[in-house]
Amino acid sequence: MSNASETYLTGSNIDFLEAQYARYLENPQSVDGTWQELFQTFGRQGRPIVTEGLTLPKRNGNGNGGAHPLATAGVLAEGLALQGKVDQAVFAFRLRGHLAAQLDPLGVPRPPLDHVADIGLVSKAHFSEAEQAVQVDPQLVFDEPRVPLKRLLERLRKTYTGKVGVEFLHMYDSERRRWLLRRMEQTENHTEFTAEEQKRIFLALAKAEAFEQTIHTKFQGQKRFSIEGAESMMPMLEELLESGAALGVREVLIGMAHRGRLAVLANICQKPPEEIFSEIAGPLDPKQYLNRGDVKYHMGYSSDWVARSGQKVHLSMAFNPSHLGVVHPVVEGRARAKQDRGGTNARHAILPLVIHGDAAFAGQGLVAETLNLSELKAYDTGGTVHLVVNNQVGYTTEAAQARSSLYCTGIAEMLDVPVFHVNGDDPEACVHVMRIVTEWRQRFHSDVVIDLVCYRKYGHNEGDVPEFTQPKMYEIIRAKKSVRTLYGEALTGAGRATGEEVAAIWSQAQKYFTEAFTRAKESPVVKDPSHLQGVWAKYRGGTDTEVPQVETGVPRAKLEPLLKRLSTVPDGFKLHPNVAKAVIERRQQMLTGDVPLDWGTAEMLAYATLVTEGYRVRVTGQDTERGTFAHRHAVLHDTLTGRTAFPLGALEPGQAVAEVVNSPLSEMACLGFEFGYSLDYPDALVAWEAQFGDFANNGQVMIDQFIAAAEDKWKRQSGLTLLLPHGYEG
């Protein structure tokens, strides 16, 4: 036992050691005295760092007092060997259990994973019957210090290999891991819903299916990108709003593509269904098609969700073109703008929700670009809930052709966050996962990802024939009962609801949408998209010729003190000689009139006048702090200490916030983020700078789909300024 190579006390068993250490931190007396001695030698209160080569201390601490009691072989050796095997099994469940989880509602077996050997540890044959009766240390899977091994294995199987699979051991943050372990294992990854809660889940499923069936029968052949096959998304979103409201969420910004969008608008955003049906039917007068914006499943909507507690949560569905995923950074930018305007608690209260498709999440580089922004100070939005609607096929392209990762969510492991996979045919498992996810976001304020494994009933759209390319998949789908039907049968079978109650809820949902269709047919509802409301109420749109010319000059008496402050560095601050001469000294010469203002100084003065008049300034881009041509130097650097100074942020007391920030080497996500920011902060100067003019080409989708089309197509204004240095290329 004195040689680490002969013991299981190595880095490969870090979770066992951390479990012991967590107990020790809570109550040193709760662990064996030998563990107390070991942890006392660490001499720190943080997370233990366990490396290969760890050895146990001698009992008397001087190395000469004989073997440590744990190493006296004999009676303890056999127990240690079993405990070591138990620890490895617990680790295997936590690390690889998701590979054995029952995730596919179509029941298609997963391909074998030959490279994952330790998944075999979840096998019942790994331990003998006699071993399963032994009391073992459960590594905090239970609160008790020792439980029968059989009981431990049962809990691990229920937690990790049921209808929920979780990837989380890639996370570096031990606090997050320990919280998640306890949250999942203590409940066996299951919520005991009351009969009333189960009926609410069933109602959400019924409304989702009834909405789609109404369109399917009343508007035959119309594309709607049905939610059918993923109906569990409806009670999941309701849970996010209900749990979120209890945990401090006051606003949710939603970004999603077209799959299920109409159902979300009708059932979550509560857009009157007669409006949706009227839009599908189209106006009676063909002239009313003019200036109507984009198609019905691309436009946005805002409303208030009133939780059962009475708390209101404002919802805002962002407009979105056919470019899958393109709305992701726009939603993040909008959320950040609202949070910046909202004050102290806004990061906690305003939550971005992005609903992705599986093929887009894996295939669109924009997803990785935007995920990369999530933990950066200038782009942090307090955590985004990502819900991936996993159809298991992208239009006609199957997973083997669509991604190199095992899961469509593989890219999310770039972040220190968990990824949940859940079977879409188990609505209770789906709602349970969303409850944990909401708690996670509000506790840790970081992103979190749900992979909702489901299917699409009618192919890519309702005019598609999916059997052309996925005949076996659709043979299974055509024979399947809907999620609503399966859950209704489960409730009646378990005695949680009577057949009459289930039938009445279904009939209620059908009646609601049938009556709405009748109203739309008798009195079509034609509404123009909302325009220039809320924070934009005092602004107006129109063509350039309608914009009045205004005086933009600033008196010299105001500029001189601002330029003086921009030309001043903190005491003891050592600038690079070139910066001192070409920037600071030259600005001082401009102040005396010895040299004319240059571009960089004029730009900084423009920002300075705005922030001192109370207008926020936000300038981001690649190498923007210094400027591609070393012309700006908004942030100064001390050559001796590396500390920085930001004169623009300290011009006078009470000034508005100024930001000049280097962005990642990303155009599309960063440009989309700033466009989103500009939508919700009209009284700020929001500028995005390309490193060189032609770098903007990589953000061209944002320019085409959002910036150039904002007013005409989306009925939205944006004050975003693009800075394209010299602009000669491209």
XYZ file of C-alpha atoms in Angstrom, residues 162-718:
557
model
C -32.768 5.009 -17.772
C -34.464 7.518 -20.074
C -31.923 10.214 -19.137
C -28.226 10.168 -20.018
C -25.821 12.812 -18.775
C -22.327 13.872 -19.850
C -20.714 15.865 -17.057
C -17.392 14.371 -15.940
C -15.581 16.420 -18.571
C -16.259 19.461 -16.371
C -13.260 20.836 -14.482
C -15.275 22.591 -11.781
C -15.611 20.184 -8.854
C -18.281 22.269 -7.142
C -20.518 22.021 -10.187
C -19.892 18.287 -10.498
C -20.667 17.640 -6.851
C -23.895 19.652 -7.004
C -25.028 17.791 -10.109
C -24.079 14.396 -8.656
C -26.192 15.022 -5.588
C -29.082 16.528 -7.560
C -29.282 13.491 -9.844
C -28.264 10.577 -7.647
C -30.323 11.495 -4.587
C -33.449 11.486 -6.793
C -32.339 8.637 -9.098
C -32.782 11.188 -11.912
C -36.525 11.131 -11.416
C -39.217 13.475 -10.160
C -42.284 12.126 -8.376
C -44.996 14.245 -9.972
C -48.364 14.663 -8.351
C -51.438 13.514 -10.255
C -52.298 17.173 -10.864
C -48.844 17.866 -12.320
C -49.142 14.812 -14.556
C -52.465 16.040 -15.914
C -50.868 19.407 -16.702
C -48.109 17.605 -18.604
C -50.761 15.655 -20.502
C -52.663 18.864 -21.304
C -49.504 20.447 -22.751
C -48.983 17.389 -24.969
C -52.651 17.416 -25.991
C -52.558 21.096 -26.965
C -49.407 20.577 -29.031
C -50.927 17.657 -30.952
C -54.366 19.268 -31.338
C -52.818 22.459 -32.754
C -50.886 20.500 -35.375
C -53.836 18.267 -36.257
C -56.061 21.302 -36.789
C -53.647 22.737 -39.341
C -53.095 19.300 -40.900
C -56.791 18.746 -41.530
C -57.903 22.326 -42.240
C -54.945 23.464 -44.365
C -53.920 20.327 -46.204
C -50.571 20.562 -47.935
C -49.472 23.689 -46.042
C -45.908 23.691 -44.749
C -45.811 24.241 -41.005
C -42.726 22.290 -39.847
C -44.769 20.338 -37.338
C -43.657 19.660 -33.788
C -45.155 16.150 -33.923
C -42.682 13.618 -32.600
C -41.184 16.268 -30.304
C -44.358 17.243 -28.398
C -42.540 16.789 -25.081
C -40.904 20.128 -25.821
C -44.176 21.821 -24.785
C -44.301 20.663 -21.141
C -40.532 21.209 -20.985
C -40.902 24.872 -21.914
C -43.771 25.267 -19.473
C -41.526 23.836 -16.754
C -38.749 26.283 -17.644
C -41.169 29.181 -17.207
C -42.804 27.885 -14.024
C -39.560 26.859 -12.283
C -37.775 29.887 -13.679
C -40.414 32.253 -12.307
C -39.933 30.738 -8.833
C -36.150 31.131 -9.149
C -36.123 34.770 -10.241
C -36.521 34.636 -14.033
C -38.546 37.626 -15.249
C -37.877 37.544 -18.990
C -37.037 34.830 -21.514
C -35.703 35.604 -24.983
C -36.371 32.730 -27.384
C -34.473 31.986 -30.562
C -35.403 29.027 -32.740
C -35.641 27.872 -36.335
C -38.880 26.678 -37.924
C -39.399 23.147 -36.505
C -42.192 23.474 -33.946
C -42.089 27.274 -34.082
C -45.812 27.745 -34.740
C -46.672 25.381 -31.871
C -44.395 27.348 -29.537
C -45.981 30.626 -30.659
C -49.486 29.253 -30.026
C -48.939 27.277 -26.826
C -46.046 29.013 -25.052
C -46.007 32.573 -26.391
C -49.828 32.352 -26.455
C -50.235 34.070 -29.789
C -53.975 33.789 -30.529
C -54.377 30.714 -32.757
C -56.932 32.527 -34.930
C -54.126 34.942 -35.883
C -51.891 32.041 -36.867
C -54.679 30.358 -38.834
C -55.497 33.657 -40.577
C -51.843 34.073 -41.542
C -51.772 30.534 -42.951
C -54.924 31.166 -44.989
C -53.571 34.499 -46.179
C -55.472 37.809 -46.647
C -58.523 37.914 -48.906
C -57.232 41.029 -50.681
C -54.006 40.161 -52.582
C -52.734 43.709 -52.000
C -52.505 42.923 -48.313
C -49.627 40.545 -49.092
C -47.458 43.597 -49.755
C -45.100 44.692 -46.995
C -46.064 41.723 -44.832
C -42.481 40.747 -43.985
C -41.300 37.137 -44.069
C -43.265 33.861 -43.974
C -45.453 33.005 -40.968
C -42.942 30.676 -39.327
C -40.129 33.256 -39.361
C -41.691 36.269 -37.645
C -41.306 37.141 -33.970
C -43.776 37.737 -31.159
C -43.884 39.052 -27.585
C -46.226 38.287 -24.692
C -46.391 37.640 -20.957
C -46.564 34.189 -19.381
C -48.350 34.237 -16.026
C -47.026 31.448 -13.815
C -49.313 29.576 -11.445
C -47.757 31.624 -8.640
C -49.053 34.780 -10.325
C -45.550 35.921 -11.318
C -45.281 37.302 -14.853
C -42.469 36.253 -17.197
C -42.100 38.315 -20.363
C -41.483 36.245 -23.503
C -39.912 37.488 -26.706
C -39.601 35.211 -29.739
C -36.905 36.553 -32.062
C -37.504 36.731 -35.800
C -35.389 34.246 -37.713
C -34.693 33.521 -41.400
C -34.182 30.084 -42.921
C -30.474 30.132 -42.091
C -30.424 27.551 -39.298
C -28.822 28.776 -36.115
C -28.238 32.295 -37.392
C -30.469 33.767 -34.695
C -28.351 32.270 -31.874
C -25.886 35.173 -31.409
C -28.640 37.723 -32.089
C -30.610 36.408 -29.101
C -27.466 36.557 -26.957
C -26.829 40.160 -27.975
C -30.412 41.144 -27.228
C -30.201 39.471 -23.827
C -26.952 41.258 -22.981
C -28.409 44.631 -23.985
C -31.477 44.073 -21.813
C -29.235 42.975 -18.948
C -26.967 46.000 -19.312
C -30.007 48.264 -19.232
C -31.615 46.321 -16.394
C -29.101 46.853 -13.613
C -27.794 44.720 -10.774
C -29.980 41.595 -10.892
C -30.624 41.531 -14.628
C -28.172 38.712 -15.438
C -30.191 36.505 -13.094
C -33.618 37.677 -14.242
C -33.193 37.677 -18.038
C -32.650 34.246 -19.589
C -31.802 33.397 -23.227
C -33.355 30.165 -24.566
C -32.130 28.858 -27.906
C -33.899 25.903 -29.546
C -31.687 24.185 -32.109
C -32.014 21.349 -34.588
C -29.614 18.431 -34.244
C -28.093 18.783 -37.716
C -27.582 22.528 -37.300
C -26.088 22.255 -33.809
C -23.427 19.867 -35.112
C -23.024 21.348 -38.577
C -23.171 25.117 -38.256
C -19.854 26.680 -37.255
C -21.813 29.626 -35.915
C -22.857 27.451 -32.955
C -19.238 26.932 -31.899
C -18.480 30.628 -32.456
C -21.368 31.662 -30.221
C -20.670 29.061 -27.518
C -17.147 30.480 -27.384
C -18.598 33.878 -26.455
C -20.561 32.567 -23.483
C -17.900 32.946 -20.777
C -16.231 36.085 -22.137
C -16.767 39.200 -20.033
C -18.021 41.369 -22.897
C -20.512 38.743 -24.093
C -21.612 36.866 -20.968
C -25.407 36.635 -20.625
C -25.599 34.709 -17.359
C -26.074 31.348 -19.045
C -28.162 30.171 -21.988
C -30.487 27.172 -21.985
C -29.881 25.222 -25.203
C -32.626 22.784 -26.227
C -31.649 20.624 -29.194
C -34.649 19.063 -30.942
C -32.944 15.913 -32.170
C -34.891 14.567 -35.150
C -32.100 12.011 -35.721
C -31.926 13.171 -39.333
C -31.286 16.526 -41.014
C -33.702 16.856 -43.942
C -32.496 13.670 -45.678
C -28.979 13.421 -44.185
C -28.386 10.871 -41.438
C -25.997 11.249 -38.522
C -23.200 9.185 -40.082
C -22.975 11.782 -42.866
C -23.653 14.798 -40.677
C -21.116 14.712 -37.849
C -17.959 13.125 -36.530
C -19.007 13.250 -32.863
C -21.009 10.541 -31.112
C -23.753 12.999 -30.198
C -25.080 15.988 -32.116
C -24.166 18.036 -29.029
C -20.458 17.106 -29.101
C -19.337 20.692 -29.673
C -20.916 21.759 -26.357
C -18.193 19.928 -24.429
C -15.911 22.845 -25.237
C -17.642 24.480 -22.256
C -17.494 23.449 -18.594
C -21.187 22.530 -18.592
C -23.301 19.366 -18.530
C -25.107 17.897 -21.524
C -28.362 16.047 -20.854
C -29.794 13.518 -23.284
C -33.428 12.545 -22.784
C -35.934 10.269 -24.499
C -38.675 12.390 -26.049
C -41.271 9.652 -25.528
C -40.963 10.069 -21.742
C -42.494 13.483 -20.974
C -41.868 13.151 -17.240
C -38.157 12.511 -17.810
C -38.102 15.536 -20.133
C -39.747 17.816 -17.571
C -37.466 16.459 -14.829
C -34.403 17.346 -16.904
C -35.715 20.834 -17.635
C -36.276 21.389 -13.916
C -32.645 20.492 -13.162
C -31.442 22.627 -16.067
C -33.386 25.667 -14.836
C -31.942 25.230 -11.344
C -28.450 24.890 -12.861
C -28.749 28.087 -14.888
C -30.045 30.116 -11.962
C -27.417 28.703 -9.594
C -24.273 28.729 -11.745
C -25.224 31.286 -14.428
C -23.631 29.282 -17.199
C -24.867 27.597 -20.366
C -26.471 24.168 -20.183
C -27.555 21.805 -22.985
C -30.465 19.385 -23.443
C -30.495 16.893 -26.304
C -34.180 15.996 -26.766
C -34.003 12.718 -28.709
C -37.208 12.488 -30.746
C -38.338 12.133 -34.364
C -40.298 14.119 -36.941
C -43.605 12.630 -37.987
C -43.916 14.073 -41.481
C -40.385 14.528 -42.709
C -38.629 17.851 -43.154
C -41.946 19.507 -43.991
C -45.476 18.328 -44.585
C -45.018 18.178 -48.357
C -41.967 15.938 -48.083
C -41.892 12.168 -48.653
C -39.333 10.967 -46.074
C -39.675 7.316 -47.175
C -37.648 8.224 -50.263
C -34.481 8.383 -48.161
C -35.316 6.926 -44.703
C -37.680 4.023 -45.451
C -36.871 1.922 -42.362
C -37.017 4.869 -39.973
C -40.423 5.913 -41.279
C -41.724 2.358 -41.185
C -41.215 2.609 -37.408
C -42.574 6.152 -37.179
C -45.773 5.397 -39.109
C -46.552 2.567 -36.682
C -45.893 4.663 -33.557
C -48.496 6.105 -31.247
C -48.152 9.805 -30.483
C -46.434 10.961 -27.308
C -49.811 12.201 -26.051
C -51.417 8.781 -26.596
C -48.562 6.905 -24.917
C -48.562 9.197 -21.898
C -52.336 9.017 -21.552
C -52.146 5.228 -21.515
C -49.361 5.381 -18.914
C -51.444 7.606 -16.639
C -54.528 5.431 -16.834
C -52.474 2.269 -16.468
C -50.865 3.603 -13.275
C -54.192 4.781 -11.898
C -53.105 8.417 -11.963
C -56.041 9.468 -14.142
C -59.198 7.815 -15.405
C -59.848 7.149 -19.056
C -62.660 9.694 -18.918
C -60.326 12.396 -17.543
C -57.743 11.765 -20.234
C -60.396 11.808 -22.978
C -61.869 15.039 -21.601
C -58.499 16.823 -21.643
C -57.870 15.716 -25.230
C -61.357 16.833 -26.270
C -60.813 20.188 -24.544
C -57.603 20.786 -26.512
C -59.218 19.842 -29.823
C -62.199 22.101 -29.162
C -59.977 25.082 -28.323
C -58.220 25.050 -31.685
C -61.277 24.049 -33.732
C -63.162 27.051 -32.371
C -60.184 29.291 -33.109
C -60.162 28.035 -36.703
C -63.866 28.840 -37.008
C -63.274 32.368 -35.753
C -60.405 32.846 -38.211
C -62.566 31.634 -41.088
C -65.501 33.870 -40.200
C -63.456 36.962 -39.275
C -59.860 36.722 -40.498
C -57.384 38.507 -38.267
C -54.951 40.606 -40.306
C -52.372 42.367 -38.167
C -49.267 44.168 -39.248
C -46.148 43.174 -37.319
C -45.553 45.485 -34.357
C -43.224 48.334 -35.220
C -41.404 51.061 -33.279
C -42.726 50.120 -29.848
C -41.158 49.810 -26.408
C -37.648 51.272 -26.291
C -38.052 52.348 -29.934
C -41.254 54.333 -29.360
C -39.511 57.726 -29.634
C -37.740 56.831 -32.891
C -38.910 56.702 -36.445
C -37.880 54.819 -39.567
C -38.074 55.646 -43.251
C -35.773 56.346 -46.151
C -32.602 58.387 -45.937
C -34.264 61.294 -47.720
C -36.754 61.586 -44.844
C -34.037 61.915 -42.200
C -33.489 65.537 -41.133
C -29.952 66.853 -41.178
C -28.729 67.702 -37.699
C -25.742 69.597 -36.363
C -23.168 67.098 -35.063
C -20.361 69.454 -34.152
C -19.208 69.974 -30.562
C -17.848 73.257 -29.157
C -14.077 73.462 -28.754
C -14.584 74.400 -25.099
C -16.056 70.967 -24.476
C -13.528 69.054 -26.578
C -10.386 70.511 -24.988
C -10.855 69.087 -21.456
C -11.879 65.729 -22.922
C -8.792 65.589 -25.119
C -6.660 66.512 -22.128
C -8.031 63.549 -20.176
C -7.522 61.260 -23.176
C -3.908 62.461 -23.279
C -3.230 61.694 -19.613
C -1.816 58.444 -18.240
C -1.906 57.344 -14.580
C 1.006 58.285 -12.322
C 3.857 55.809 -12.566
C 2.438 54.279 -15.732
C 5.210 53.248 -18.162
C 4.099 53.336 -21.787
C 5.910 51.810 -24.716
C 8.080 54.623 -26.168
C 6.346 54.455 -29.536
C 2.884 54.744 -27.955
C 4.023 57.583 -25.702
C 5.371 59.522 -28.677
C 2.908 58.686 -31.467
C -0.284 58.698 -29.412
C -0.076 60.526 -26.069
C 2.460 63.213 -26.953
C 0.823 63.770 -30.333
C -2.593 64.206 -28.668
C -1.039 66.798 -26.366
C 0.273 68.626 -29.423
C -3.217 68.525 -30.929
C -4.497 70.081 -27.734
C -2.183 73.072 -28.189
C -2.996 73.284 -31.895
C 0.533 72.390 -33.011
C -0.748 69.492 -35.136
C -4.218 68.843 -36.571
C -6.513 66.150 -35.198
C -5.958 62.735 -36.732
C -8.599 60.070 -37.347
C -7.917 58.029 -34.210
C -8.102 61.051 -31.895
C -11.246 62.420 -33.549
C -12.869 59.012 -33.112
C -11.953 58.871 -29.415
C -13.311 62.395 -28.922
C -16.586 61.382 -30.565
C -16.920 58.531 -28.075
C -15.922 60.830 -25.207
C -18.594 63.404 -26.018
C -21.260 60.713 -26.150
C -20.438 59.028 -22.834
C -20.158 62.378 -21.033
C -23.606 63.274 -22.380
C -25.018 60.046 -20.911
C -24.988 57.750 -23.948
C -23.469 54.301 -23.631
C -20.731 53.443 -26.137
C -19.950 49.834 -27.032
C -17.231 49.167 -29.629
C -16.114 45.565 -30.189
C -14.154 43.747 -32.833
C -10.877 42.065 -33.628
C -7.960 43.872 -31.964
C -10.224 46.872 -31.470
C -8.600 48.058 -28.235
C -5.407 48.984 -30.059
C -6.823 49.162 -33.558
C -5.561 47.190 -36.547
C -3.405 50.120 -37.636
C -2.301 51.047 -34.089
C -4.346 54.228 -34.466
C -6.725 53.935 -31.502
C -4.953 52.719 -28.343
C -8.192 52.975 -26.382
C -6.597 50.675 -23.805
C -3.083 51.555 -22.649
C -0.589 48.976 -21.375
C 2.140 49.420 -18.782
C 5.294 47.841 -20.223
C 6.721 47.037 -16.770
C 3.688 45.582 -14.964
C 1.268 44.691 -17.761
C -1.552 46.591 -16.066
C -3.943 48.528 -18.257
C -5.623 51.932 -18.277
C -8.805 52.958 -20.087
C -9.026 56.774 -20.237
C -12.388 56.705 -22.012
C -13.960 54.997 -19.007
C -12.809 57.617 -16.483
C -13.486 60.987 -18.072
C -15.776 62.465 -15.415
C -18.057 61.346 -12.567
C -21.483 60.103 -13.595
C -20.578 59.458 -17.220
C -22.203 56.611 -19.161
C -20.508 53.246 -19.596
C -17.860 53.022 -22.296
C -16.635 49.692 -23.705
C -13.915 49.166 -26.271
C -13.248 45.433 -26.272
C -11.238 42.931 -28.278
C -13.473 40.194 -29.667
C -12.556 36.617 -30.564
C -11.433 36.004 -34.133
C -15.038 35.598 -35.211
C -17.092 37.671 -37.601
C -20.478 36.003 -37.957
C -21.237 35.394 -34.271
C -19.768 38.678 -33.057
C -21.530 40.731 -35.726
C -24.798 38.920 -34.940
C -24.313 39.592 -31.238
C -23.829 43.324 -31.795
C -26.826 43.470 -34.142
C -28.901 41.859 -31.386
C -27.481 44.291 -28.839
C -28.450 47.244 -31.030
C -32.064 46.011 -31.246
C -32.579 46.508 -27.523
C -30.337 49.494 -26.798
C -31.295 52.179 -29.333
C -29.876 55.037 -27.245
C -26.375 53.523 -27.241
C -23.699 53.748 -29.905
C -23.096 50.102 -30.822
C -20.261 49.527 -33.279
C -18.631 46.375 -34.641
C -15.236 46.612 -36.267
C -13.760 44.169 -38.744
C -9.997 43.723 -38.517
C -9.848 44.585 -42.221
C -12.750 45.585 -44.424
C -13.005 42.268 -46.225
C -13.244 40.358 -42.946
C -16.878 41.449 -42.953
C -17.407 38.925 -45.755
C -17.409 36.177 -43.115
C -20.382 37.900 -41.500
C -22.233 38.462 -44.755
C -25.245 36.380 -43.703
C -25.803 38.750 -40.798
C -25.525 41.749 -43.102
C -27.925 40.289 -45.685
C -30.506 38.614 -43.456
C -30.619 41.042 -40.561
C -28.883 44.380 -40.998
C -29.877 45.231 -44.563
C -33.327 43.645 -44.221
C -34.218 44.705 -40.678
C -36.716 47.456 -41.399
C -38.325 46.105 -44.556
C -38.397 42.376 -43.780
C -38.529 42.190 -39.991
C -40.127 45.559 -39.174
C -37.302 46.311 -36.760
C -34.836 49.168 -36.403
C -31.142 48.817 -35.675
